[in-house]
Amino acid sequence: MSNAIFNEASVQWKRSAEDWQEAVRVSAGPLLQQGKITDDYVQAMITNIIELGPYIIIAPDVALPHARPEQGVNEKGIAITVFQQPVQFGEQSVRILICLAASDKETHLNLLQIISSWIGEDGLSQSMIATESRDELIHLLKNYFIEGEEI
Amino acid sequence: MKILAVCGMGFGSSLMLKMTIERVINKQGITADVESADLGTAEGMGADLILTNNEFVSQLEGGKSVVKAVKNVASEDEVAEAIQAFLDEQ
C-alpha cells in the first residue's frame, strides 16, 4: 500500500465515461487499487449522489466525489481524473473529478483545505482541462503531490 | 449576522464554502457566525444568509433566509461578492 496521499499513481487522464456513475467509479479506481478505499465506499459515493443530488460539484467543471470516513476508508488519499469529454451530472457537466477519501474528520478538513487552495487558484482547473495526455497532466500536477505524513 | 454554507451532504462542498466564507470575513473585518449544514437541516438554523451551489438554491428559497448561489466554493471573490450583495440589500 502506498503511503502517499496524492502522487503520480493517483492521476488519470481519460477520453470519456458512459455516464456519471461510471465516471465516479473510474475516479475512485486508483484509491481502490491502492487499497485505500473499499468497494462499499465507491457504492456509497454513488448512492449519496442519487439520494442527495449532485452536491459534489464544487466549482465550474470540477466535482469532488466523496463519502464519509466510516463508509469504507482504509487510508487517506486523493485521486484526480480529467475527462476529455464532459461528464453530465443532471444539468451540469464537469471535466475534473477529484475523488477524496479521508480516514477521519480532522483529515477530511485538512484535505478539503488543500483541495480548496487548488480550486481557488486562478487557472489551475482550466490548465488541467487543457492537458492532452496523462503525462502532461502529471507534469502540471507534480508540484501539488502530497507524500505520506505531511498532514 | 449568521451565514450558513449548505450542500447536499453537509460534509464536502459546504465545508469548503465555510472555509472560504471565514477567509473572506476575516480579511474584510466582517463579524459573522459561519456554519455549514446539509440541505435537510439548513432551514431550521435561522441563518440571515445562506450560500449554496446553483443546484440547491430553489430548494432553499422561500424561507426567512436570503439565499445566494456560489459557483466555485473556493473562490474568495465570488463569496465576497455574494456577501456584499446581501449587505447592500439590507
Short mmCIF file of C-alpha atoms in Angstrom, two decimals:
data_model
loop_
_atom_site.label_atom_id
_atom_site.label_comp_id
_atom_site.label_asym_id
_atom_site.label_seq_id
_atom_site.Cartn_x
_atom_site.Cartn_y
_atom_site.Cartn_z
CA MET A 1 0.00 0.00 0.00
CA SER A 2 1.33 3.42 -0.94
CA ASN A 3 1.68 5.94 1.87
CA ALA A 4 1.49 8.94 -0.40
CA ILE A 5 -1.73 10.90 -0.12
CA PHE A 6 -1.57 12.17 -3.69
CA ASN A 7 1.07 11.26 -6.26
CA GLU A 8 1.56 10.15 -9.86
CA ALA A 9 -0.20 6.83 -9.23
CA SER A 10 -3.42 8.72 -8.49
CA VAL A 11 -3.53 10.85 -11.63
CA GLN A 12 -5.67 9.70 -14.54
CA TRP A 13 -6.47 11.17 -17.94
CA LYS A 14 -9.45 9.65 -19.77
CA ARG A 15 -11.29 10.27 -23.01
CA SER A 16 -14.83 9.82 -21.76
CA ALA A 17 -17.20 7.99 -19.45
CA GLU A 18 -20.50 6.32 -20.29
CA ASP A 19 -22.34 8.29 -17.59
CA TRP A 20 -21.65 9.98 -14.24
CA GLN A 21 -21.82 6.71 -12.32
CA GLU A 22 -19.05 5.22 -14.45
CA ALA A 23 -17.07 8.45 -14.10
CA VAL A 24 -17.30 8.26 -10.29
CA ARG A 25 -16.21 4.60 -10.37
CA VAL A 26 -13.29 5.44 -12.65
CA SER A 27 -12.28 8.36 -10.43
CA ALA A 28 -12.12 6.00 -7.43
CA GLY A 29 -10.01 3.42 -9.34
CA PRO A 30 -6.53 4.43 -8.11
CA LEU A 31 -7.64 4.61 -4.46
CA LEU A 32 -9.35 1.25 -4.78
CA GLN A 33 -6.29 -0.35 -6.41
CA GLN A 34 -4.05 1.04 -3.66
CA GLY A 35 -6.34 -0.47 -1.03
CA LYS A 36 -7.17 2.94 0.42
CA ILE A 37 -10.91 2.51 -0.03
CA THR A 38 -13.31 -0.41 -0.29
CA ASP A 39 -15.97 -1.21 -2.88
CA ASP A 40 -18.51 -0.05 -0.28
CA TYR A 41 -17.03 3.44 -0.35
CA VAL A 42 -17.42 3.62 -4.13
CA GLN A 43 -21.02 2.49 -3.86
CA ALA A 44 -21.67 4.98 -1.02
CA MET A 45 -20.46 7.88 -3.19
CA ILE A 46 -22.87 6.86 -5.95
CA THR A 47 -25.80 6.25 -3.59
CA ASN A 48 -25.25 9.61 -1.89
CA ILE A 49 -25.38 11.43 -5.23
CA ILE A 50 -28.57 9.60 -6.24
CA GLU A 51 -30.20 10.49 -2.91
CA LEU A 52 -28.84 13.98 -2.35
CA GLY A 53 -28.30 15.36 -5.84
CA PRO A 54 -25.01 16.41 -7.42
CA TYR A 55 -23.74 18.14 -4.27
CA ILE A 56 -20.25 17.10 -5.27
CA ILE A 57 -19.89 19.83 -7.90
CA ILE A 58 -17.65 22.32 -6.13
CA ALA A 59 -16.71 24.65 -8.96
CA PRO A 60 -17.34 25.05 -12.69
CA ASP A 61 -16.06 21.85 -14.35
CA VAL A 62 -14.98 20.29 -11.04
CA ALA A 63 -16.65 17.55 -9.00
CA LEU A 64 -15.49 16.12 -5.66
CA PRO A 65 -16.80 12.57 -5.30
CA HIS A 66 -16.58 11.54 -1.65
CA ALA A 67 -18.45 9.77 1.11
CA ARG A 68 -17.91 9.69 4.86
CA PRO A 69 -14.79 8.21 6.51
CA GLU A 70 -16.86 5.41 8.11
CA GLN A 71 -18.27 4.37 4.73
CA GLY A 72 -15.14 2.43 3.74
CA VAL A 73 -11.87 4.36 4.01
CA ASN A 74 -8.74 2.40 4.95
CA GLU A 75 -6.25 5.18 4.36
CA LYS A 76 -6.45 8.82 3.33
CA GLY A 77 -5.98 9.68 -0.30
CA ILE A 78 -6.84 11.91 -3.24
CA ALA A 79 -7.15 10.85 -6.89
CA ILE A 80 -7.62 13.24 -9.80
CA THR A 81 -9.14 12.25 -13.14
CA VAL A 82 -9.50 14.58 -16.10
CA PHE A 83 -12.03 13.58 -18.77
CA GLN A 84 -11.62 14.92 -22.25
CA GLN A 85 -15.38 14.69 -22.84
CA PRO A 86 -17.63 16.45 -20.30
CA VAL A 87 -19.36 14.18 -17.80
CA GLN A 88 -23.01 15.11 -17.30
CA PHE A 89 -24.39 15.39 -13.74
CA GLY A 90 -28.03 16.35 -14.19
CA GLU A 91 -27.99 19.73 -15.92
CA GLN A 92 -24.37 20.41 -15.11
CA SER A 93 -21.25 18.90 -16.58
CA VAL A 94 -17.71 18.53 -15.30
CA ARG A 95 -14.32 17.57 -16.72
CA ILE A 96 -12.36 17.06 -13.50
CA LEU A 97 -13.22 14.53 -10.79
CA ILE A 98 -11.29 14.79 -7.54
CA CYS A 99 -12.03 11.64 -5.57
CA LEU A 100 -11.50 12.22 -1.86
CA ALA A 101 -11.07 9.62 0.88
CA ALA A 102 -10.47 10.80 4.44
CA SER A 103 -9.81 8.45 7.32
CA ASP A 104 -11.27 10.74 9.97
CA LYS A 105 -12.99 14.09 10.33
CA GLU A 106 -9.86 16.12 11.00
CA THR A 107 -8.05 14.65 7.99
CA HIS A 108 -11.17 15.33 5.94
CA LEU A 109 -11.00 19.03 6.86
CA ASN A 110 -7.27 19.20 6.11
CA LEU A 111 -7.69 17.58 2.71
CA LEU A 112 -10.65 19.85 1.89
CA GLN A 113 -8.46 22.84 2.76
CA ILE A 114 -5.77 21.62 0.36
CA ILE A 115 -8.24 20.94 -2.46
CA SER A 116 -9.84 24.32 -1.82
CA SER A 117 -6.47 26.02 -2.33
CA TRP A 118 -6.07 24.21 -5.69
CA ILE A 119 -9.55 25.07 -6.91
CA GLY A 120 -9.41 28.64 -5.65
CA GLU A 121 -6.20 29.15 -7.55
CA ASP A 122 -6.75 31.07 -10.77
CA GLY A 123 -6.49 28.93 -13.81
CA LEU A 124 -5.36 25.57 -12.39
CA SER A 125 -8.57 23.76 -13.31
CA GLN A 126 -8.53 25.36 -16.77
CA SER A 127 -4.92 24.22 -17.21
CA MET A 128 -5.90 20.71 -16.14
CA ILE A 129 -8.72 20.64 -18.68
CA ALA A 130 -6.38 21.87 -21.40
CA THR A 131 -3.96 18.95 -20.99
CA GLU A 132 -3.87 16.45 -23.83
CA SER A 133 -2.29 13.42 -22.18
CA ARG A 134 -1.70 11.81 -18.81
CA ASP A 135 1.99 12.78 -18.95
CA GLU A 136 1.07 16.40 -19.49
CA LEU A 137 -1.38 16.28 -16.57
CA ILE A 138 1.22 14.67 -14.27
CA HIS A 139 3.73 17.35 -15.25
CA LEU A 140 1.19 20.04 -14.36
CA LEU A 141 0.22 18.46 -11.04
CA LYS A 142 3.57 17.28 -9.71
CA ASN A 143 4.05 20.44 -7.66
CA TYR A 144 0.85 19.52 -5.82
CA PHE A 145 1.77 15.95 -4.89
CA ILE A 146 1.44 15.15 -1.17
CA GLU A 147 3.64 12.49 0.36
CA GLY A 148 2.89 10.32 3.41
CA GLU A 149 2.66 12.08 6.71
CA GLU A 150 2.76 15.67 5.54
CA ILE A 151 -0.64 16.40 7.00
CA MET B 1 -25.17 38.08 11.25
CA LYS B 2 -25.30 34.36 10.69
CA ILE B 3 -24.10 32.87 7.42
CA LEU B 4 -24.81 29.26 6.53
CA ALA B 5 -22.98 27.21 3.89
CA VAL B 6 -25.21 24.43 2.55
CA CYS B 7 -24.70 21.36 0.38
CA GLY B 8 -26.42 18.01 -0.09
CA MET B 9 -24.49 16.04 2.48
CA GLY B 10 -23.07 18.82 4.67
CA PHE B 11 -19.69 17.16 4.51
CA GLY B 12 -17.89 18.37 1.40
CA SER B 13 -18.66 21.49 -0.58
CA SER B 14 -20.45 23.13 2.36
CA LEU B 15 -17.32 22.75 4.50
CA MET B 16 -15.14 24.15 1.72
CA LEU B 17 -17.57 27.01 1.31
CA LYS B 18 -17.48 27.65 5.07
CA MET B 19 -13.66 27.90 4.93
CA THR B 20 -13.88 30.39 2.07
CA ILE B 21 -16.51 32.49 3.88
CA GLU B 22 -14.32 32.57 7.01
CA ARG B 23 -11.31 33.75 4.99
CA VAL B 24 -13.39 36.48 3.35
CA ILE B 25 -14.97 37.85 6.53
CA ASN B 26 -11.62 37.80 8.35
CA LYS B 27 -10.00 39.78 5.57
CA GLN B 28 -12.84 42.27 5.42
CA GLY B 29 -13.33 42.58 9.16
CA ILE B 30 -16.96 41.46 8.99
CA THR B 31 -18.32 39.88 12.17
CA ALA B 32 -20.48 36.85 11.49
CA ASP B 33 -21.19 33.34 12.74
CA VAL B 34 -20.43 30.87 9.99
CA GLU B 35 -21.79 27.35 9.99
CA SER B 36 -22.25 24.55 7.49
CA ALA B 37 -25.22 22.22 7.11
CA ASP B 38 -26.86 19.74 4.80
CA LEU B 39 -29.98 20.54 2.86
CA GLY B 40 -32.28 18.84 5.36
CA THR B 41 -31.21 20.77 8.44
CA ALA B 42 -30.47 24.16 6.83
CA GLU B 43 -33.97 25.56 7.16
CA GLY B 44 -34.17 25.28 10.93
CA MET B 45 -30.85 27.00 11.54
CA GLY B 46 -32.13 30.56 11.34
CA ALA B 47 -29.41 32.00 9.12
CA ASP B 48 -29.56 35.54 7.75
CA LEU B 49 -27.75 34.48 4.61
CA ILE B 50 -27.44 31.04 3.02
CA LEU B 51 -24.72 30.41 0.44
CA THR B 52 -25.01 27.25 -1.65
CA ASN B 53 -24.44 25.98 -5.16
CA ASN B 54 -26.86 26.58 -8.04
CA GLU B 55 -28.39 23.16 -7.68
CA PHE B 56 -29.88 23.84 -4.25
CA VAL B 57 -30.96 27.49 -4.49
CA SER B 58 -34.55 26.76 -5.49
CA GLN B 59 -34.95 24.19 -2.70
CA LEU B 60 -33.76 26.66 -0.06
CA GLU B 61 -35.61 29.76 -1.23
CA GLY B 62 -38.91 30.80 0.28
CA GLY B 63 -37.82 30.77 3.92
CA LYS B 64 -36.62 33.62 6.12
CA SER B 65 -33.01 33.42 4.96
CA VAL B 66 -31.69 35.22 1.91
CA VAL B 67 -30.25 32.58 -0.45
CA LYS B 68 -27.40 33.21 -2.87
CA ALA B 69 -25.61 30.85 -5.25
CA VAL B 70 -21.86 30.41 -5.46
CA LYS B 71 -20.44 28.53 -8.46
CA ASN B 72 -16.92 27.96 -7.13
CA VAL B 73 -16.96 27.21 -3.39
CA ALA B 74 -13.24 28.01 -3.17
CA SER B 75 -13.47 31.43 -4.83
CA GLU B 76 -12.98 34.27 -2.34
CA ASP B 77 -14.00 36.80 -4.99
CA GLU B 78 -17.32 35.11 -5.63
CA VAL B 79 -18.11 34.70 -1.93
CA ALA B 80 -17.12 38.32 -1.20
CA GLU B 81 -19.45 39.46 -3.98
CA ALA B 82 -22.37 37.42 -2.62
CA ILE B 83 -21.88 38.74 0.93
CA GLN B 84 -21.56 42.31 -0.35
CA ALA B 85 -24.75 41.94 -2.40
CA PHE B 86 -26.54 40.69 0.72
CA LEU B 87 -25.24 43.59 2.85
CA ASP B 88 -26.25 46.12 0.18
CA GLU B 89 -29.79 44.76 0.20
CA GLN B 90 -30.20 45.26 3.95
#
